[in-house]
PDB file of C-alpha atoms in Angstrom:
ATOM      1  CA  UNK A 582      40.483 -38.511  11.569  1.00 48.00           C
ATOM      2  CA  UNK A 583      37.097 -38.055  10.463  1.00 46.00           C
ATOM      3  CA  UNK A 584      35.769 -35.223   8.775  1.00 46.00           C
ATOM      4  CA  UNK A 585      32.069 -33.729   9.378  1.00 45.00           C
ATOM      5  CA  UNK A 586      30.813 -31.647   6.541  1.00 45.00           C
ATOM      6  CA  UNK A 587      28.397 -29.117   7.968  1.00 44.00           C
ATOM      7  CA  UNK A 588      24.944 -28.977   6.997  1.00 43.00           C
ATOM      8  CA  UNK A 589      23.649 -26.053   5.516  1.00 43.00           C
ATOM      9  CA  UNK A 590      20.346 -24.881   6.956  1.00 47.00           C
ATOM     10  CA  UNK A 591      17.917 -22.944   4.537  1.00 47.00           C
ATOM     11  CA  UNK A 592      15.205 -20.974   5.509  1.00 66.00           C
ATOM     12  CA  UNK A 593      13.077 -20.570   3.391  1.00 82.00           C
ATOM     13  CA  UNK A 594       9.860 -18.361   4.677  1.00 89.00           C
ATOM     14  CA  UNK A 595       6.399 -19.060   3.705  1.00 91.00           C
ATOM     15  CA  UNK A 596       3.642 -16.589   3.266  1.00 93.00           C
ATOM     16  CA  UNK A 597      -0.053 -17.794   3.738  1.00 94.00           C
ATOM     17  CA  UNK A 598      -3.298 -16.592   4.296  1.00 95.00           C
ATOM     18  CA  UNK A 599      -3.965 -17.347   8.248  1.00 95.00           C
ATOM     19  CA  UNK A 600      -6.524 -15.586  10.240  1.00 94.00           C
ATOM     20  CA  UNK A 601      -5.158 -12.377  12.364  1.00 94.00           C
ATOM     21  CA  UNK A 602      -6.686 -13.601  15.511  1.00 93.00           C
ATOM     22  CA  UNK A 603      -4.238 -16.347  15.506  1.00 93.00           C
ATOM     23  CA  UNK A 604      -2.302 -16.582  19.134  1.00 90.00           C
ATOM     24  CA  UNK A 605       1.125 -16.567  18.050  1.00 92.00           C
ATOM     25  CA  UNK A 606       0.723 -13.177  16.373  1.00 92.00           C
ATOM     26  CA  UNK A 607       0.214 -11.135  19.671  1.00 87.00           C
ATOM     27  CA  UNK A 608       3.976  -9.998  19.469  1.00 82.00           C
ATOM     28  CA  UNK A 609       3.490  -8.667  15.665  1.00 85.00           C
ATOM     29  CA  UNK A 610       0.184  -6.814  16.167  1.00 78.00           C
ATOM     30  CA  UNK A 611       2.110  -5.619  19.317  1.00 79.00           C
ATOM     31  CA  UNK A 612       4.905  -3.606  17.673  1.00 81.00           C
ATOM     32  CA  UNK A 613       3.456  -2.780  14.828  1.00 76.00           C
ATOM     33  CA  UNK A 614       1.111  -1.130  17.059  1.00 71.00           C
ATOM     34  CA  UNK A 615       4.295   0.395  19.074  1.00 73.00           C
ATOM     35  CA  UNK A 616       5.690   1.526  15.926  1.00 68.00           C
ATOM     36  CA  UNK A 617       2.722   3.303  14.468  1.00 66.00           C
ATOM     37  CA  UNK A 618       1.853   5.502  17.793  1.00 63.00           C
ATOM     38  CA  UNK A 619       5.952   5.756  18.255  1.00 71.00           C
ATOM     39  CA  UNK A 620       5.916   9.531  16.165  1.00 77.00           C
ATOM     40  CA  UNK A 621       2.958   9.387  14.742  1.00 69.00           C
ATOM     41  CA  UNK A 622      -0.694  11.165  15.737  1.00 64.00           C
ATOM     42  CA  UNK A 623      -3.391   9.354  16.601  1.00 61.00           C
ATOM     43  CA  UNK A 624      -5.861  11.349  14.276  1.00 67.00           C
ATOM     44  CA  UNK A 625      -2.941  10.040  11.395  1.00 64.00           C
ATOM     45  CA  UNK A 626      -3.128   5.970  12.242  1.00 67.00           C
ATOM     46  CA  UNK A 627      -4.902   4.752   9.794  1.00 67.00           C
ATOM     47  CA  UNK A 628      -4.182   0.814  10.756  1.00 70.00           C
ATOM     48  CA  UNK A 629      -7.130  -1.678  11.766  1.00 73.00           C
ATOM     49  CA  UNK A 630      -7.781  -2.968  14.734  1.00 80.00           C
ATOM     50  CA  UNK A 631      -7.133  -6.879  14.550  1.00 83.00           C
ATOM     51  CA  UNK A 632     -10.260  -7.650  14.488  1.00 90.00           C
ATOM     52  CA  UNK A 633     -11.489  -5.590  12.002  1.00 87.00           C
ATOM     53  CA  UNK A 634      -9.060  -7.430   9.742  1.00 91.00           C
ATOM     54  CA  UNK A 635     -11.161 -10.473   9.573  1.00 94.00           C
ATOM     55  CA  UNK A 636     -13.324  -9.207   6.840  1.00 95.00           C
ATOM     56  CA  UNK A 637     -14.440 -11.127   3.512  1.00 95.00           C
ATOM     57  CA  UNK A 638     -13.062  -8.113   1.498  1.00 96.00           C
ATOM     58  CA  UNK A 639      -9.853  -8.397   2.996  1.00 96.00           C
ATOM     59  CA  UNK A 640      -7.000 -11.167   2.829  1.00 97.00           C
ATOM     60  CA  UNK A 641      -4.510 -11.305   5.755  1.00 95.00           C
ATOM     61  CA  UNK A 642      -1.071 -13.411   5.316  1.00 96.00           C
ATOM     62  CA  UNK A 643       1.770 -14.094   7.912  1.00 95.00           C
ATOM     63  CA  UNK A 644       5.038 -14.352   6.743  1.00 94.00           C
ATOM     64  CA  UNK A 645       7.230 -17.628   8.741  1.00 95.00           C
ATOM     65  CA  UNK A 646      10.366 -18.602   9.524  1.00 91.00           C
ATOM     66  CA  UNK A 647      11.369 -21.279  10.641  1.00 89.00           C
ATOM     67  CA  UNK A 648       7.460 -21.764  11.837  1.00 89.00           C
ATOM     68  CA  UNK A 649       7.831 -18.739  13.822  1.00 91.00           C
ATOM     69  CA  UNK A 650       5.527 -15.498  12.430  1.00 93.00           C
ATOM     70  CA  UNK A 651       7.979 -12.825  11.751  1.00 93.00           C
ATOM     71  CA  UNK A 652       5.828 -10.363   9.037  1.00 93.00           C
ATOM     72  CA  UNK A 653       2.368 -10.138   8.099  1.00 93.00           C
ATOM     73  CA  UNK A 654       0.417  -7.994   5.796  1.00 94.00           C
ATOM     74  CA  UNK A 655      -3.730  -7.543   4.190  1.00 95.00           C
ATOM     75  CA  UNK A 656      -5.225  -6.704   1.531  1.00 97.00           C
ATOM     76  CA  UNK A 657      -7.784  -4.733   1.313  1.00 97.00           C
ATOM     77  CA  UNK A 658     -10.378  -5.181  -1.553  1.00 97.00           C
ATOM     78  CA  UNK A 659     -11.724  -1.209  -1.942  1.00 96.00           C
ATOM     79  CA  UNK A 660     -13.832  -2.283  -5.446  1.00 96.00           C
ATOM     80  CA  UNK A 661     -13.559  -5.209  -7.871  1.00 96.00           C
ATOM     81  CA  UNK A 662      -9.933  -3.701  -9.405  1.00 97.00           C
ATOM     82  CA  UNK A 663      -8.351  -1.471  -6.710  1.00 98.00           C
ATOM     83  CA  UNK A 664      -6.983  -2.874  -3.571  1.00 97.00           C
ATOM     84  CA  UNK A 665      -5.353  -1.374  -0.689  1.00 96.00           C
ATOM     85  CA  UNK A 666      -2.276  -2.877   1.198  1.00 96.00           C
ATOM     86  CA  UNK A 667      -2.718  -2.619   4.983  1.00 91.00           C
ATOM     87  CA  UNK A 668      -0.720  -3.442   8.521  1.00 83.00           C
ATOM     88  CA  UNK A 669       2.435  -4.922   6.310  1.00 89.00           C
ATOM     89  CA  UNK A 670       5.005  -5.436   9.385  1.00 86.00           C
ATOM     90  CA  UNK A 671       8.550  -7.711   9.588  1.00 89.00           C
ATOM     91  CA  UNK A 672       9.821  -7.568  13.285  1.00 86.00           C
ATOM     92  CA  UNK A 673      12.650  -5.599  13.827  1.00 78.00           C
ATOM     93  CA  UNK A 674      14.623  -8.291  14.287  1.00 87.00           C
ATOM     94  CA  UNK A 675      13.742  -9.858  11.141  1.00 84.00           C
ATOM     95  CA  UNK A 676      14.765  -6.703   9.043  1.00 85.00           C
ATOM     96  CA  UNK A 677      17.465  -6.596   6.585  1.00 84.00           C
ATOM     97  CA  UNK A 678      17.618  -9.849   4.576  1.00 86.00           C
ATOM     98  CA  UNK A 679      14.810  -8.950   1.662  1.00 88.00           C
ATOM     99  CA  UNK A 680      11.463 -10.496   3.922  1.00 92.00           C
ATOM    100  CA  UNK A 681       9.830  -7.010   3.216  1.00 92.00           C
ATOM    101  CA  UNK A 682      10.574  -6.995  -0.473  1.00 93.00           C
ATOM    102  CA  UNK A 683       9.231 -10.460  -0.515  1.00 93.00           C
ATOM    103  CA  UNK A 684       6.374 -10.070   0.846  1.00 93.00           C
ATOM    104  CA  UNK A 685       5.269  -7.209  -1.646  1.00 96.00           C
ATOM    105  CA  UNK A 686       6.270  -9.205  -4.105  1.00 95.00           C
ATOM    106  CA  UNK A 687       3.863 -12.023  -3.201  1.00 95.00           C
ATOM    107  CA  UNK A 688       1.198  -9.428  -2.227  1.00 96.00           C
ATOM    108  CA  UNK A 689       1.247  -7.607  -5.665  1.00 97.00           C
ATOM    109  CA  UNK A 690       0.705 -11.654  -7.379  1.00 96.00           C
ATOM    110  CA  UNK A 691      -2.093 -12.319  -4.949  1.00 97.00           C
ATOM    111  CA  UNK A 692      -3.533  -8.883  -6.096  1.00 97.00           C
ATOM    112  CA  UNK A 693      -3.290  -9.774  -9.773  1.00 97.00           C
ATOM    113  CA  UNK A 694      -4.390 -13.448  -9.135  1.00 96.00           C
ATOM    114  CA  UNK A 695      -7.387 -11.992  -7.750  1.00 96.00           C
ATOM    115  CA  UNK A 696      -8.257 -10.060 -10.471  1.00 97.00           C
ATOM    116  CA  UNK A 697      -7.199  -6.672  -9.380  1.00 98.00           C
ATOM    117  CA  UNK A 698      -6.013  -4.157 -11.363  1.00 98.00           C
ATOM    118  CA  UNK A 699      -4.691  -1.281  -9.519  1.00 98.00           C
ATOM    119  CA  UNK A 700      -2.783  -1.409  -5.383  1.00 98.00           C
ATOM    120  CA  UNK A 701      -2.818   1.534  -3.139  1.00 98.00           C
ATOM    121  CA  UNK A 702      -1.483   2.263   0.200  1.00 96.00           C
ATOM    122  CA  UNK A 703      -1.111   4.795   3.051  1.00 94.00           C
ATOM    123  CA  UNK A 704       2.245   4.883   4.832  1.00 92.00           C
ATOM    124  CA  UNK A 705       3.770   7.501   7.015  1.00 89.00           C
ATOM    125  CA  UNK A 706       5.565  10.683   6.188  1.00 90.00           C
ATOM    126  CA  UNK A 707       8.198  11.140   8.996  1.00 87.00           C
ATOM    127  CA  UNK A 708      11.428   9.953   8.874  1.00 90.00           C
ATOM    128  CA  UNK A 709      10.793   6.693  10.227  1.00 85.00           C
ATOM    129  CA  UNK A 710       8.753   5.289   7.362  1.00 88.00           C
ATOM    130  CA  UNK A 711      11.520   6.462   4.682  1.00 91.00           C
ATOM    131  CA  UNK A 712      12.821   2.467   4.094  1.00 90.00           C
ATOM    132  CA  UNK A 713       9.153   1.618   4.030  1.00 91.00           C
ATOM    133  CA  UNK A 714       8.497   4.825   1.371  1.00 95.00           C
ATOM    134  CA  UNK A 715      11.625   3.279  -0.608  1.00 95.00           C
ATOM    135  CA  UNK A 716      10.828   0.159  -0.399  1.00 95.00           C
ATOM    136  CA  UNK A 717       7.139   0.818  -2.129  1.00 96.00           C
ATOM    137  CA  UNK A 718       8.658   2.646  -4.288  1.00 97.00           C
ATOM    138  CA  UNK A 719      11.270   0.136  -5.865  1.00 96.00           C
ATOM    139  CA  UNK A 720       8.327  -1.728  -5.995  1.00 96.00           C
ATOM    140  CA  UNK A 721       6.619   0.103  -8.646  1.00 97.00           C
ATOM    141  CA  UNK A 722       4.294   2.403  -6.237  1.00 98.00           C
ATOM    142  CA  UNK A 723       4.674   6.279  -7.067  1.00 98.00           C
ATOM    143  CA  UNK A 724       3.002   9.001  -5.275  1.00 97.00           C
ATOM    144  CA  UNK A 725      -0.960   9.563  -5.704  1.00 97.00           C
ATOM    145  CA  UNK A 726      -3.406  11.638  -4.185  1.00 97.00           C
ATOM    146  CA  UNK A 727      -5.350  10.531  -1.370  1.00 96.00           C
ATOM    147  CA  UNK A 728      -7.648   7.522  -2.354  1.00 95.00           C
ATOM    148  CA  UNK A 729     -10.891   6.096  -0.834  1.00 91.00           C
ATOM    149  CA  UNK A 730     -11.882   7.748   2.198  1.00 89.00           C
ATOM    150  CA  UNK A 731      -8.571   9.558   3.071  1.00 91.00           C
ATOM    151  CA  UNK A 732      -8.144  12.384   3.256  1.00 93.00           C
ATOM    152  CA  UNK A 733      -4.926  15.183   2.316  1.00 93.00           C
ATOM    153  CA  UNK A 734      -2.723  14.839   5.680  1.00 92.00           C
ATOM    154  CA  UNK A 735       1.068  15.762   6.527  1.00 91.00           C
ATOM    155  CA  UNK A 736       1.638  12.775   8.200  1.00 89.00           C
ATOM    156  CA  UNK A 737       0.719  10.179   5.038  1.00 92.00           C
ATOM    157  CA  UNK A 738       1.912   9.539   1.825  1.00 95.00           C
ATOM    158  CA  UNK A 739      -0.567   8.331  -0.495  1.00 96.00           C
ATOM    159  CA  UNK A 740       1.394   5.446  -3.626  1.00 98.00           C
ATOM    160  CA  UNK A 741      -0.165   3.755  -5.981  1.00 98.00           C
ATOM    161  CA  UNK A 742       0.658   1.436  -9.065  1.00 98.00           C
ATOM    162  CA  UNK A 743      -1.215  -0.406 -11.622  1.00 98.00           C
ATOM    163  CA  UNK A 744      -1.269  -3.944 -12.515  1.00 97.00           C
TER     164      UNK A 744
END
């Protein structure tokens, strides 16, 4: 009788800087889109429009598995130290095994890499942004007024954290 070890497969993601108008990242832009309008108001979206994201201040990555684009995320130069994360998304399905946390993690060593010395971002205050609130926040981000040109609204929390 012969005896088949099985192989382990690993999959590892990657996380690049790709352009957003890509093809194969319809489906992200798609419910990231869905999720933002699903309970919050329009005058409180404050993503960008795909296009808009192909800007020389601003540095877009998609996160892959298995080749397939499963997360994305920008970063948004606002002056030579302060940046702003923008439109970070992991499918739905892709929730759950630490992508998120990873891909903070490699956005905050881009930011430094680059120089900057200080991350801030706009996220949502209803109940269905409280893993993203946590998430930012066991990653060093704390609560800050509003920054650039936001403005004080109920539906956003402001965080912040230096480098």
């Amino acid at each position: 009788m012969v005896h088949r070890q099985e192989a382990t497969v690993t999959r590892t993601p990657s996380f690049a800087m790709e352009s957003p108008l890509a093809d194969d990242l319809a489906l992200l832009f798609h419910r990231h889109t869905a999720d933002m309008q699903a309970d919050t108001p329009p005058e409180s979206i404050h993503m960008m429009p795909r296009e808009d994201l192909v800007s020389p201040d601003i540095d877009f990555f998609v996160l892959r598995q298995d080749g397939a684009a499963v997360g994305m995320a920008a970063l948004k130069r606002l002056d030579p130290t302060h940046g702003e994360l923008k439109s970070m998304h992991v499918l739905a399905e892709a929730r759950g095994s630490g992508l998120s946390r990873l891909m903070l993690d490699r956005l905050i060593d881009h930011a430094r890499r680059v120089g900057l010395s200080r991350l801030s971002l706009e996220t949502g205050a209803q109940p269905s942004f409280a893993a993203a609130r946590a998430l930012y926040s066991r990653g060093g981000f704390a609560e800050c007024p509003p920054f650039g040109s936001y403005r004080l609204d109920p539906n956003s929390v402001f965080m912040t954290r230096t480098l």
